[in-house]
Coordinates of C-alpha atoms and ligand atoms in Angstrom, one line a residue:
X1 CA 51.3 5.7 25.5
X2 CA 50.5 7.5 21.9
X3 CA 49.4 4.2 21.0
X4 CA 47.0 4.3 23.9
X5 CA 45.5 7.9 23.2
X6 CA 44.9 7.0 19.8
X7 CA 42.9 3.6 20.3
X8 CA 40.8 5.8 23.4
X9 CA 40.3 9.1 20.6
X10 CA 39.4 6.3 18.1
X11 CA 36.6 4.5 20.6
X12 CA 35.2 7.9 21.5
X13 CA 35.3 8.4 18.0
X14 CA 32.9 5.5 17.3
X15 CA 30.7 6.3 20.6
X16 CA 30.1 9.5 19.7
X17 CA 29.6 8.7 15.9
X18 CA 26.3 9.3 14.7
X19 CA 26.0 6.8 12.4
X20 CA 26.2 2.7 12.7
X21 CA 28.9 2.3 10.4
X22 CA 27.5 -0.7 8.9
X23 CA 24.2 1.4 7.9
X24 CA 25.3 3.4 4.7
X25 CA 24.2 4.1 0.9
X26 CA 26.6 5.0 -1.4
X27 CA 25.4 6.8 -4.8
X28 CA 27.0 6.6 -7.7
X29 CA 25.4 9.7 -9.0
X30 CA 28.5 10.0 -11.7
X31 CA 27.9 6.9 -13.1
X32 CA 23.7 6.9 -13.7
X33 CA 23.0 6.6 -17.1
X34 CA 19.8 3.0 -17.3
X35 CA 16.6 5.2 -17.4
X36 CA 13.7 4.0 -15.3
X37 CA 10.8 3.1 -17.4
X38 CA 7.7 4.7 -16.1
X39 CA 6.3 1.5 -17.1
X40 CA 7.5 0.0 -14.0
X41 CA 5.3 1.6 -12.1
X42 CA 2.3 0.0 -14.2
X43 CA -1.2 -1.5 -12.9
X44 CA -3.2 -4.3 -13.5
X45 CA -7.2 -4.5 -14.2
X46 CA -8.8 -8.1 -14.5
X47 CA -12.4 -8.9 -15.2
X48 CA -12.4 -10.2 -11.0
X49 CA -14.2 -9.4 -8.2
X50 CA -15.2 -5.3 -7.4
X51 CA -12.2 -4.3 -10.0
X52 CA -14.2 -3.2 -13.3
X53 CA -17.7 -3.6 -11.8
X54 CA -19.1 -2.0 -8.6
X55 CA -15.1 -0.5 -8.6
X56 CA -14.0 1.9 -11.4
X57 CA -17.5 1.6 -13.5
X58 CA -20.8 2.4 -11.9
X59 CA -24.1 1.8 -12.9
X60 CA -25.9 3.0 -15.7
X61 CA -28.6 4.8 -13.0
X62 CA -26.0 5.3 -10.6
X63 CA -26.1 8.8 -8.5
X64 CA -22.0 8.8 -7.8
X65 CA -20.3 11.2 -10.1
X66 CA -19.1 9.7 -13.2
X67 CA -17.5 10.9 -16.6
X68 CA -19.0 8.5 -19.2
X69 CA -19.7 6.0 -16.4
X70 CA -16.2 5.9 -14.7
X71 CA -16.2 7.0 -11.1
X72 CA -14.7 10.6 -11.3
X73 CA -13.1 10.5 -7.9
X74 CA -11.1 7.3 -9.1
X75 CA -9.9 9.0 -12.2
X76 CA -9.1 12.0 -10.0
X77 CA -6.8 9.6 -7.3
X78 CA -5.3 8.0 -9.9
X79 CA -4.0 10.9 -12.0
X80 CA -2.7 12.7 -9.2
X81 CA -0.9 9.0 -7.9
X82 CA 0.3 8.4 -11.9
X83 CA -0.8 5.6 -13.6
X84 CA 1.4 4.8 -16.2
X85 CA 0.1 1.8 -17.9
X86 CA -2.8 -0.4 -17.4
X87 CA -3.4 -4.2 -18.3
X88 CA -6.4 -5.4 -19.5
X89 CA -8.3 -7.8 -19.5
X90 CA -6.5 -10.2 -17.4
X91 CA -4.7 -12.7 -16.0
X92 CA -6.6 -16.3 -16.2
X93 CA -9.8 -14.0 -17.5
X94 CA -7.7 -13.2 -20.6
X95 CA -7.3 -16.7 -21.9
X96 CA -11.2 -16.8 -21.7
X97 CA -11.9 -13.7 -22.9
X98 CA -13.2 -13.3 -26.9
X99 CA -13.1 -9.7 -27.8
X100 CA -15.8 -9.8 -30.1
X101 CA -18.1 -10.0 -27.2
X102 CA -17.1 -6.5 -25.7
X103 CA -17.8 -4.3 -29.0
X104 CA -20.9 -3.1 -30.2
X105 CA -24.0 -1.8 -28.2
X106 CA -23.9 -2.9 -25.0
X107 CA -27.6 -4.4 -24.5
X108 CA -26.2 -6.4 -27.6
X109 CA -23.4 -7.8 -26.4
X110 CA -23.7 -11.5 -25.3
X111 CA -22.3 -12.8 -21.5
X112 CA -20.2 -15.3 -20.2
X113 CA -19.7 -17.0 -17.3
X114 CA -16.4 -16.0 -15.4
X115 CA -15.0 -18.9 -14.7
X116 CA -11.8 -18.3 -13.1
X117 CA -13.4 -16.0 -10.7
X118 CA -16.7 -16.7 -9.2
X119 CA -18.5 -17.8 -11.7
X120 CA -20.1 -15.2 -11.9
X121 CA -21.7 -13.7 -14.8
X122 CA -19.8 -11.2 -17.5
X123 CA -21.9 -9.0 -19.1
X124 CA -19.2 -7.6 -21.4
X125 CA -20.4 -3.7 -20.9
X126 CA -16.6 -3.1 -20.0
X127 CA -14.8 -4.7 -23.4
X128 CA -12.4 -2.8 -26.1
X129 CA -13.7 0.6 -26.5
X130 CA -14.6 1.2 -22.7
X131 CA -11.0 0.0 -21.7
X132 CA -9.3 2.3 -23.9
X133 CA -11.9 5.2 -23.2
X134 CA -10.2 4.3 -19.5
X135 CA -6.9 4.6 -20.2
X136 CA -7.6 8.0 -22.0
X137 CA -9.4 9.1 -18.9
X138 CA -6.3 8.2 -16.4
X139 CA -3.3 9.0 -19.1
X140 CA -2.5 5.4 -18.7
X141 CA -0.6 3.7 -21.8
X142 CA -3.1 0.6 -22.3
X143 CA -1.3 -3.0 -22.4
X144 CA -3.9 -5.6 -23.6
X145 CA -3.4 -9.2 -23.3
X146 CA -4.3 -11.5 -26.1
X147 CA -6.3 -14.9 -25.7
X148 CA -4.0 -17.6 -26.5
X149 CA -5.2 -20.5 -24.1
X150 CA -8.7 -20.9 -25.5
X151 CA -8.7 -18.3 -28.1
X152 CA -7.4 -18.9 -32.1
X153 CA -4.1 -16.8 -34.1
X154 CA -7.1 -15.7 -36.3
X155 CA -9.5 -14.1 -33.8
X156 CA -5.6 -12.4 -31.8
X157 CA -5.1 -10.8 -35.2
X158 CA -8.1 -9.8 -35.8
X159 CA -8.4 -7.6 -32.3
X160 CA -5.0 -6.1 -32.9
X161 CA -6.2 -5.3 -36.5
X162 CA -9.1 -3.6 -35.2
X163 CA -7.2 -1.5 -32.7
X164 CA -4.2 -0.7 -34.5
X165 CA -5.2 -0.4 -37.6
X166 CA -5.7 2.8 -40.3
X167 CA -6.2 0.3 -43.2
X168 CA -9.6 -0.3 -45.3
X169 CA -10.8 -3.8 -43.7
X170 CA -13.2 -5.3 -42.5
X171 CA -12.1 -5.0 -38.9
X172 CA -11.6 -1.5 -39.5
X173 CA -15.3 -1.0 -40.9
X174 CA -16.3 -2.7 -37.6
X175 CA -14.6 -0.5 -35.0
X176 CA -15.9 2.6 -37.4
X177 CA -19.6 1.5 -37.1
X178 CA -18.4 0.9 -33.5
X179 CA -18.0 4.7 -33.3
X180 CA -14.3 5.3 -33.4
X181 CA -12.6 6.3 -36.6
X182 CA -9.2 6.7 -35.8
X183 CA -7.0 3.2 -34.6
X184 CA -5.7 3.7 -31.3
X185 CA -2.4 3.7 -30.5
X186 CA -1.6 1.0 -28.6
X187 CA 1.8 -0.7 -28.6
X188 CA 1.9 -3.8 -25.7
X189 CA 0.4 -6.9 -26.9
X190 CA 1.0 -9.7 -24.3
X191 CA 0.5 -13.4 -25.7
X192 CA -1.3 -15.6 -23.6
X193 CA -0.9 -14.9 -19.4
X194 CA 0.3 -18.0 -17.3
X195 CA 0.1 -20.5 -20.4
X196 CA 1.9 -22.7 -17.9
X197 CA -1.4 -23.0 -15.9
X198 CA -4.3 -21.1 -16.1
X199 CA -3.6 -20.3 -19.4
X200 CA -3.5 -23.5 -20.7
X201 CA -1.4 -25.6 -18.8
X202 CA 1.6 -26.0 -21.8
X203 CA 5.2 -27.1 -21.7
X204 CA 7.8 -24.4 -22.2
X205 CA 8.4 -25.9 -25.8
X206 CA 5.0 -25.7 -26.9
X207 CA 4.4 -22.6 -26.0
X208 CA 7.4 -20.8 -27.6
X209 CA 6.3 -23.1 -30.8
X210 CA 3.0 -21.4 -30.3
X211 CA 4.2 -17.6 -29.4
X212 CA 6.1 -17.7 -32.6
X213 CA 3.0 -19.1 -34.8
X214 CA 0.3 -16.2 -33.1
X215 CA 3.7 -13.4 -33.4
X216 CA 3.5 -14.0 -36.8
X217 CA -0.1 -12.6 -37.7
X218 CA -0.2 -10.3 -35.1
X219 CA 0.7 -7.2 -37.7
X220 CA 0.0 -3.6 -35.6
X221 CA 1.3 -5.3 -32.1
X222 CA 4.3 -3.1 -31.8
X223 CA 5.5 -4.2 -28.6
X224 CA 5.0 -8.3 -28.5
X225 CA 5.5 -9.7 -24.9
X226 CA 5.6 -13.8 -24.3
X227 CA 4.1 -15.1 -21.4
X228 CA 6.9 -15.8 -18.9
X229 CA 7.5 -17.9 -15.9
X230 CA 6.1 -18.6 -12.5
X231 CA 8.4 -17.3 -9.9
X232 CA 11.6 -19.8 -9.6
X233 CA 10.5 -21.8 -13.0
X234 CA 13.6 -20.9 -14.8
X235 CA 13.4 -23.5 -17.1
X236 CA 10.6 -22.0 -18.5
X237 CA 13.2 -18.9 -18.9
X238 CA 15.5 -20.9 -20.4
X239 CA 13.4 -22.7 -22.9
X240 CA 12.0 -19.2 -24.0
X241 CA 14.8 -17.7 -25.1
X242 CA 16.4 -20.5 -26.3
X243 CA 13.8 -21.0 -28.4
X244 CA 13.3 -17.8 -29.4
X245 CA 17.0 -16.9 -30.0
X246 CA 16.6 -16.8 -33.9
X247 CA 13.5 -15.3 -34.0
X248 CA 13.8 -12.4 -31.4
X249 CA 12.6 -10.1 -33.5
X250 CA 9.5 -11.5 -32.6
X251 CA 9.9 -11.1 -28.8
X252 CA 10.1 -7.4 -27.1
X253 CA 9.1 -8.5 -23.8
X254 CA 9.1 -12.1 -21.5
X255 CA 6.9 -11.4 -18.6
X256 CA 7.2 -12.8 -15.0
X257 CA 4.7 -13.5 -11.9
X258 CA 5.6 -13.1 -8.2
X259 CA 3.4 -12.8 -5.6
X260 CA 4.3 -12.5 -1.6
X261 CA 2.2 -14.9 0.1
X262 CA 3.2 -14.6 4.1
X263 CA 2.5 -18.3 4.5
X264 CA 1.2 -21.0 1.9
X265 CA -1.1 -21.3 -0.8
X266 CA -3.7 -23.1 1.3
X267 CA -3.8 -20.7 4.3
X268 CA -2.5 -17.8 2.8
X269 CA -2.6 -15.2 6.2
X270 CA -4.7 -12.2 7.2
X271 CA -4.3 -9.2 5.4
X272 CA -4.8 -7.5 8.6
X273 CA -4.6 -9.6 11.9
X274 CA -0.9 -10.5 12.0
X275 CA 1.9 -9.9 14.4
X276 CA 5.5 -9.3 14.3
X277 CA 6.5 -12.9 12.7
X278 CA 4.0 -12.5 9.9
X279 CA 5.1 -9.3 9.5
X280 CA 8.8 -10.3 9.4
X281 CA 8.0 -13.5 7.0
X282 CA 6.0 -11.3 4.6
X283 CA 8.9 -8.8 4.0
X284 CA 11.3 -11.4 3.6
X285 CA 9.4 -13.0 0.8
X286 CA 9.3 -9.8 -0.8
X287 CA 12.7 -9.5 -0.8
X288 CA 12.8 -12.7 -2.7
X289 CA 12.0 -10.6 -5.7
X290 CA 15.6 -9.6 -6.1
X291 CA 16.9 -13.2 -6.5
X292 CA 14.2 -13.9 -9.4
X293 CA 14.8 -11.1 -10.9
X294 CA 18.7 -11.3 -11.0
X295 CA 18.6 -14.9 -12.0
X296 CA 16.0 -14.2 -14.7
X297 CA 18.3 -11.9 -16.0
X298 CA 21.2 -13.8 -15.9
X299 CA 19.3 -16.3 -18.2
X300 CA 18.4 -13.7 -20.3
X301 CA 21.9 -12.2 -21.1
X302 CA 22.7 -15.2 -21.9
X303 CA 20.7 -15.1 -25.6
X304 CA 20.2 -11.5 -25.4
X305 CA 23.4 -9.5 -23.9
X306 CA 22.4 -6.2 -25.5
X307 CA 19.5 -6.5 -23.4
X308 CA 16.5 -5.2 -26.0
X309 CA 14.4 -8.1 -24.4
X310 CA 12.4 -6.8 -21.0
X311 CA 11.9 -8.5 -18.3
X312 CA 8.1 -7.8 -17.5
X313 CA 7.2 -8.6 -14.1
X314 CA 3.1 -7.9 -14.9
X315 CA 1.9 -9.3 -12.0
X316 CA 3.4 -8.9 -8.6
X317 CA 1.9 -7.9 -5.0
X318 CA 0.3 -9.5 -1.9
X319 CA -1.5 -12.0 -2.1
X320 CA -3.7 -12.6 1.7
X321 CA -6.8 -14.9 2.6
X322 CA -9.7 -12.8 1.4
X323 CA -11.7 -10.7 4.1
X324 CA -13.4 -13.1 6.0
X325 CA -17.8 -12.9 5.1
X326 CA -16.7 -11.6 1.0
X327 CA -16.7 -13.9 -2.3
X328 CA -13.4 -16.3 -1.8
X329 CA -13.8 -15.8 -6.1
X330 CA -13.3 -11.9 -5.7
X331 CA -9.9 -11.7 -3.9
X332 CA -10.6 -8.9 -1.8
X333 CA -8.3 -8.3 1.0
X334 CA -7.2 -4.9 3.2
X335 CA -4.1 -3.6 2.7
X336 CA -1.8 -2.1 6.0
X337 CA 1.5 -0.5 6.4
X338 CA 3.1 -4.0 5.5
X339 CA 1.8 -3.5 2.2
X340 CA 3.5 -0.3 1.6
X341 CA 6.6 -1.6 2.6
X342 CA 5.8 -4.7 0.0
X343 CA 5.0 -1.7 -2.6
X344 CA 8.2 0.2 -1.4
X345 CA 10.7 -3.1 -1.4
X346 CA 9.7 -4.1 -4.8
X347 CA 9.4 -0.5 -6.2
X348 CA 13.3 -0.2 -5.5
X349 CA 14.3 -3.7 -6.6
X350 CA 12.4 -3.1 -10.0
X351 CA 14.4 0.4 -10.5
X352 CA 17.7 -1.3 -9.5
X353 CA 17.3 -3.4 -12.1
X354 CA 15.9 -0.7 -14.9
X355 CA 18.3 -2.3 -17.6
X356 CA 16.3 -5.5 -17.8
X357 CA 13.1 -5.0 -15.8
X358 CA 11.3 -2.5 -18.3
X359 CA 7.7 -2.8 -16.9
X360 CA 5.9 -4.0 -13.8
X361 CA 2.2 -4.5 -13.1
X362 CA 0.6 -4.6 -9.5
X363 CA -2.2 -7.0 -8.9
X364 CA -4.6 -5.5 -9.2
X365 CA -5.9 -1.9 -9.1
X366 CA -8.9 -1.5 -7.3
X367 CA -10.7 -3.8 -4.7
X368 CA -8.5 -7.1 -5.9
X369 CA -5.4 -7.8 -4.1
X370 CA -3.0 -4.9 -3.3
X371 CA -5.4 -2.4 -4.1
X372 CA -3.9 1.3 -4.6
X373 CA -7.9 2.3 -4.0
X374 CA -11.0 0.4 -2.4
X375 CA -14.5 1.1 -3.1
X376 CA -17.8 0.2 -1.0
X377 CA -20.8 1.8 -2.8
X378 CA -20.1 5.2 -2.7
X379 CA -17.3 5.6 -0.7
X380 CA -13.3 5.0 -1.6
X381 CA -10.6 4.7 0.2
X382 CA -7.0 5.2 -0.8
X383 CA -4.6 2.1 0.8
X384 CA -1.2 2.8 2.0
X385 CA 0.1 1.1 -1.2
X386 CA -1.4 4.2 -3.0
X387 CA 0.7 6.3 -0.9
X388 CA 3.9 4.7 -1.7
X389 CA 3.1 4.7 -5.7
X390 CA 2.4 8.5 -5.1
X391 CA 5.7 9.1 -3.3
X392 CA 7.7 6.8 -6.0
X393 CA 6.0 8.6 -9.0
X394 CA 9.2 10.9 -9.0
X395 CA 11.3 7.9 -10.3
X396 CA 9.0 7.7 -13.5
X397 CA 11.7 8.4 -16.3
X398 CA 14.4 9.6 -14.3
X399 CA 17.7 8.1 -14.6
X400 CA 18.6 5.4 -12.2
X401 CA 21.6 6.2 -9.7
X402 CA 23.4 2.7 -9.0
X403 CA 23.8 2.4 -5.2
X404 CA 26.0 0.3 -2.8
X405 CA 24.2 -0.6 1.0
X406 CA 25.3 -1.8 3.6
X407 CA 22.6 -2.1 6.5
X408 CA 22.2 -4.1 9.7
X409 CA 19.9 -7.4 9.8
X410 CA 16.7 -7.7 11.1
X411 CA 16.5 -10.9 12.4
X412 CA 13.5 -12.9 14.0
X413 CA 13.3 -16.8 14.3
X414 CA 16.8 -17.4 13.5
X415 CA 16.3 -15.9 10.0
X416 CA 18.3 -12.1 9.4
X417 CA 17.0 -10.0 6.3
X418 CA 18.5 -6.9 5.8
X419 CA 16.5 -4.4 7.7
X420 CA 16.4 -1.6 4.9
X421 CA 16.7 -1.5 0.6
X422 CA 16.8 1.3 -1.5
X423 CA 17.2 2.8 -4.7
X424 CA 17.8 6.2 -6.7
X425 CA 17.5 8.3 -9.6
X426 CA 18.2 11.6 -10.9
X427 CA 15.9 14.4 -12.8
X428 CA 16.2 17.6 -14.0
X429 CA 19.2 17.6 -11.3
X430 CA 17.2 16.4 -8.3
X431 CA 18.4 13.5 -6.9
X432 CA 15.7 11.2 -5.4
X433 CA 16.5 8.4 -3.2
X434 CA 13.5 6.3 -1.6
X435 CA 13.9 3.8 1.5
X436 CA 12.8 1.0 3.5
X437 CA 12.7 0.6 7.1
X438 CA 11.7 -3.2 7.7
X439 CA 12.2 -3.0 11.3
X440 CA 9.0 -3.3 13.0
X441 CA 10.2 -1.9 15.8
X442 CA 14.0 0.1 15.7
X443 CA 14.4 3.2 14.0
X444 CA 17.8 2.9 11.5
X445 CA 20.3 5.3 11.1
X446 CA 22.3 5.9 7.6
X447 CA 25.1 7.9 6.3
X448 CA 24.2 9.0 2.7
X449 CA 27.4 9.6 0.6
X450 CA 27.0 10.7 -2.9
X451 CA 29.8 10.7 -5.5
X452 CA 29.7 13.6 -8.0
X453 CA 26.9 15.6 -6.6
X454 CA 27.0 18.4 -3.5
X455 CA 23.9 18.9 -2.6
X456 CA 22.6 22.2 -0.9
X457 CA 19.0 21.4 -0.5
X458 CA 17.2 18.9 1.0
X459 CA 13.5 17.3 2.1
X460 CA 11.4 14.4 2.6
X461 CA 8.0 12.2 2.6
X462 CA 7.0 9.2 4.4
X463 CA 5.1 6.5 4.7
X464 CA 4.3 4.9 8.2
X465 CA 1.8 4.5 11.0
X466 CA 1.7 3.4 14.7
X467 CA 1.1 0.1 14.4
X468 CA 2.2 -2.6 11.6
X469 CA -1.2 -3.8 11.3
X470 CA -2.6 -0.1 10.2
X471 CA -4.7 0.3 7.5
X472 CA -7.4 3.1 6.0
X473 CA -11.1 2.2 6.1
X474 CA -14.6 2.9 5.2
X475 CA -15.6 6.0 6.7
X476 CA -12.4 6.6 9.4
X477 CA -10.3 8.8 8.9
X478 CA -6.8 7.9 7.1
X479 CA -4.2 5.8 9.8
X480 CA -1.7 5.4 6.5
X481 CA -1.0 8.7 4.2
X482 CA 2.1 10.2 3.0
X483 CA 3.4 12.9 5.3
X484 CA 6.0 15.3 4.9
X485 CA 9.5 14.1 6.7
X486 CA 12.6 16.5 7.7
X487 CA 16.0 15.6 6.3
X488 CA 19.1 17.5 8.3
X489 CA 21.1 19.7 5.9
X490 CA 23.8 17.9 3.8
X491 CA 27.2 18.5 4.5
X492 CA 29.2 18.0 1.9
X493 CA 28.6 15.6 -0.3
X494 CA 27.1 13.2 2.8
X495 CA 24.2 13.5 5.1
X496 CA 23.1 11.1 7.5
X497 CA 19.2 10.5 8.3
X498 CA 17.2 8.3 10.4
X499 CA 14.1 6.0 9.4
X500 CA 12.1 5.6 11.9
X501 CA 10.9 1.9 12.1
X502 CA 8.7 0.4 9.7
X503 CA 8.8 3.4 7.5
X504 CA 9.1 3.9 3.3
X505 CA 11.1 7.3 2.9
X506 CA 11.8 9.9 0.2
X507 CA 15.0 11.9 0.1
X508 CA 15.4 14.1 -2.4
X509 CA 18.6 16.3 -2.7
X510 CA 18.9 19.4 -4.3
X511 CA 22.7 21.4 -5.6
Ligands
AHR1 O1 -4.2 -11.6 -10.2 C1 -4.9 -12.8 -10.0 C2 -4.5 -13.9 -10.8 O2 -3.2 -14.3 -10.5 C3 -4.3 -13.7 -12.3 O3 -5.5 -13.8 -13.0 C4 -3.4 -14.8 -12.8 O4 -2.6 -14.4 -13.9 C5 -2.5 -15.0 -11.5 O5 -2.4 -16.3 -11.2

């Protein structure tokens, strides 16, 4: 009989229970200590497409608002979203780039044709001096990336000498009869992007050979990262550190690219006409990211246990068929709610991993791929991937909380994915915690337990919208914007809150 009362109390127990037991996050706020690296939340400018060009620069005649020919309401967005660091000048463009064309007066400067992207033609207007005139602009740390694919050790040194340097040289003289005085402070160098295609096409053991002949010269280039691997390639990995193991001195940073592509390479997927499958397939290549990133890692320890090597992952994002009638060479694409969960997905696997993962770089920052802004003449329009960057800025050099999850799957086609990730950090004793909902269509309840912290206060923002295909265009008003979102009181050390279905949320917790 008291064996009966019990098992009926204990199923009324679990009927009544607010939360799925199998949906809960455990922080470990006692045991943060791995700051996050504003870094991480870093963007990428090529020469491509609408990026530099009819996107953050205007014309010399133009009649938008400008501050020394930037767009002013793109410096304003992107100051109030946090830019922490900005690459320059590319991707493939970088391994074609000379840097001797982009100094000096403009109607000077010679062009080049663009041949990764378009063909069209560079004018060089937008070279050193006007990308870190930029970064000043946006309070964005600048990252440049060096030439090694078509480029020489000579003319590499020479460009960090001419930044960096406070010396009497000639490269100094140069960039003082160029109009700046001082050297600017500028401390990531990257060697070479993709040298294991675009830039180049090299073997792994060439190009460590070659990384350690340009790291050499490169005096000034505080912060020296290699060019890493493509997605799975962990040979490359391998080979990299292997090689570099008694020189890794000469190595701060091995970089890595991943991009989600919902389908193939050839027929890549709309970045807006997709249903629930697509949807589904998208987000579980996203979460892909934590499996490279771990096994990266594990490679890495391997030469480099103390972990003063970063992972970079510099380029990472959607990558979509461009918008059908636009340049196939420019990579422009729209950007919906799935992107923010991309954003939001990645953004948490990145800070979970703060020890090794020290910087990350969206592709790309305006008009190219996962845009945080889009421009069309005059107007701009902030994507839903902005959103999410300016909800995660309050990770930027907290300290990250490790966190145990347990969720429900989310399955479609036979294949499950776990229908939420997370991650957390801790500043100036407010503890943020930002969420995925993957679930196109449930909402998902979780218990929130938090060891060593009782917190009193609590609120929240969010990113969703009606449909999954939502997006923010020319001239309509915003579908896709951060909104405030009510958390219940914590009791205790626990609270319990639901995400409503495809949904990126901010918790953040207050003693
Ligand atoms: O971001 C677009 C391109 O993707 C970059 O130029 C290249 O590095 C990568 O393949």
């Amino acid at each position: 009989m008291k064996k009966r009362v019990a098992f009926t109390l204990l199923t009324l127990v679990m009927m009544f229970s607010p939360v799925l037991s199998q949906n809960k996050a455990t922080l470990h706020v006692d045991l943060a200590k791995e700051k996050i690296n504003p870094e991480i939340y870093g963007h990428f400018a090529e020469h491509l497409g609408k990026l530099i060009y009819g996107g953050i620069m205007v014309e010399p005649d133009s009649k938008i608002d400008n501050i020394r020919g930037f767009r002013t309401d793109i410096i304003g967005a992107l100051k109030e979203m946090k830019v922490p660091l900005l690459r320059w000048p590319g991707g493939c463009f970088a391994d074609t780039y000379n840097w001797r064309d982009g100094i000096g007066p403009r109607h000077q400067r010679p062009s080049m044709i663009n041949t990764h992207w378009g063909g069209v033609t560079e004018d060089n207007s937008f070279g050193t001096h006007e990308f870190l005139d930029f970064c000043d602009l946006i309070d964005a740390e600048p990252y440049i990336n060096l030439n090694v694919g078509s480029g020489s050790v000579r003319e590499a040194a020479q460009w960090v000498e001419y930044v960096t340097s406070s010396n009497v040289s000639p490269m100094t003289d140069l960039r003082k009869a160029n109009g700046r005085q001082e050297p600017w402070n500028v401390k990531y160098w990257g060697v070479g992007n993709e040298n294991w295609g675009c830039g180049g096409h090299m073997s792994p053991e060439y190009y460590a050979d070659l990384y350690r002949n340009y790291a050499t010269y490169l005096n000034g280039a505080k912060f020296k990262i290699a060019g890493g691997a493509n997605i799975d390639d962990y040979n490359w990995t391998e080979v990299l550190m292997q090689k570099m193991n008694r020189y890794r001195w000469m190595m701060q940073g091995l970089s890595l690219h991943y991009y989600t592509i919902p389908r193939r390479w050839e027929d890549k997927g709309s970045s807006t006409d997709f249903d629930e499958a697509a949807w589904h397939q998208t987000l579980a290549n996203t979460l892909r990211m934590e499996e490279l990133v771990r096994r990266h890692s594990t490679i890495m320890d391997k030469y480099d246990p103390n972990k003063q090597i970063g992972l970079m992952v510099d380029e990472w994002g959607t990558w979509y068929d461009v918008l059908p009638g636009t340049n196939p060479g420019f990579l422009f694409q729209q950007n919906s709610l799935r992107d923010a969960l991309v954003a939001g997905i990645n953004l948490n696997i990145f800070n979970n991993h703060a020890d090794r993962v020290k910087m990350a770089n969206i592709a790309q920052m305006v008009n190219v791929l996962q845009a945080v802004i889009l421009t069309k003449d005059e107007q701009m329009v902030l994507t839903p991937t902005y959103y999410v960057f300016k909800m995660y800025n309050v990770h930027h050099d907290a300290t990250m909380i490790p966190l145990n999850l347990n969720v429900e799957d989310y399955e479609m086609n036979n294949r499950k994915i776990p229908a939420s990730n997370a991650s957390a950090s801790i500043k100036d004793n407010v503890v943020s915690i930002t969420l995925t909902n993957l679930n196109a269509t449930k909402p998902l309840k979780m218990e929130i337990e938090l060891t060593g912290f009782n917190p009193k206060k609590s609120s929240g923002k969010i990113v969703t919208a009606q449909k999954i295909n939502d997006y923010n265009d020319f001239g309509q008003p915003e579908k896709v914007t951060l909104k405030d979102f009510k958390v219940d009181k914590p009791k205790g050390n626990k609270l319990v809150i639901e995400l409503p279905a495809k949904s990126v949320v901010l918790v953040q917790l207050e003693q």
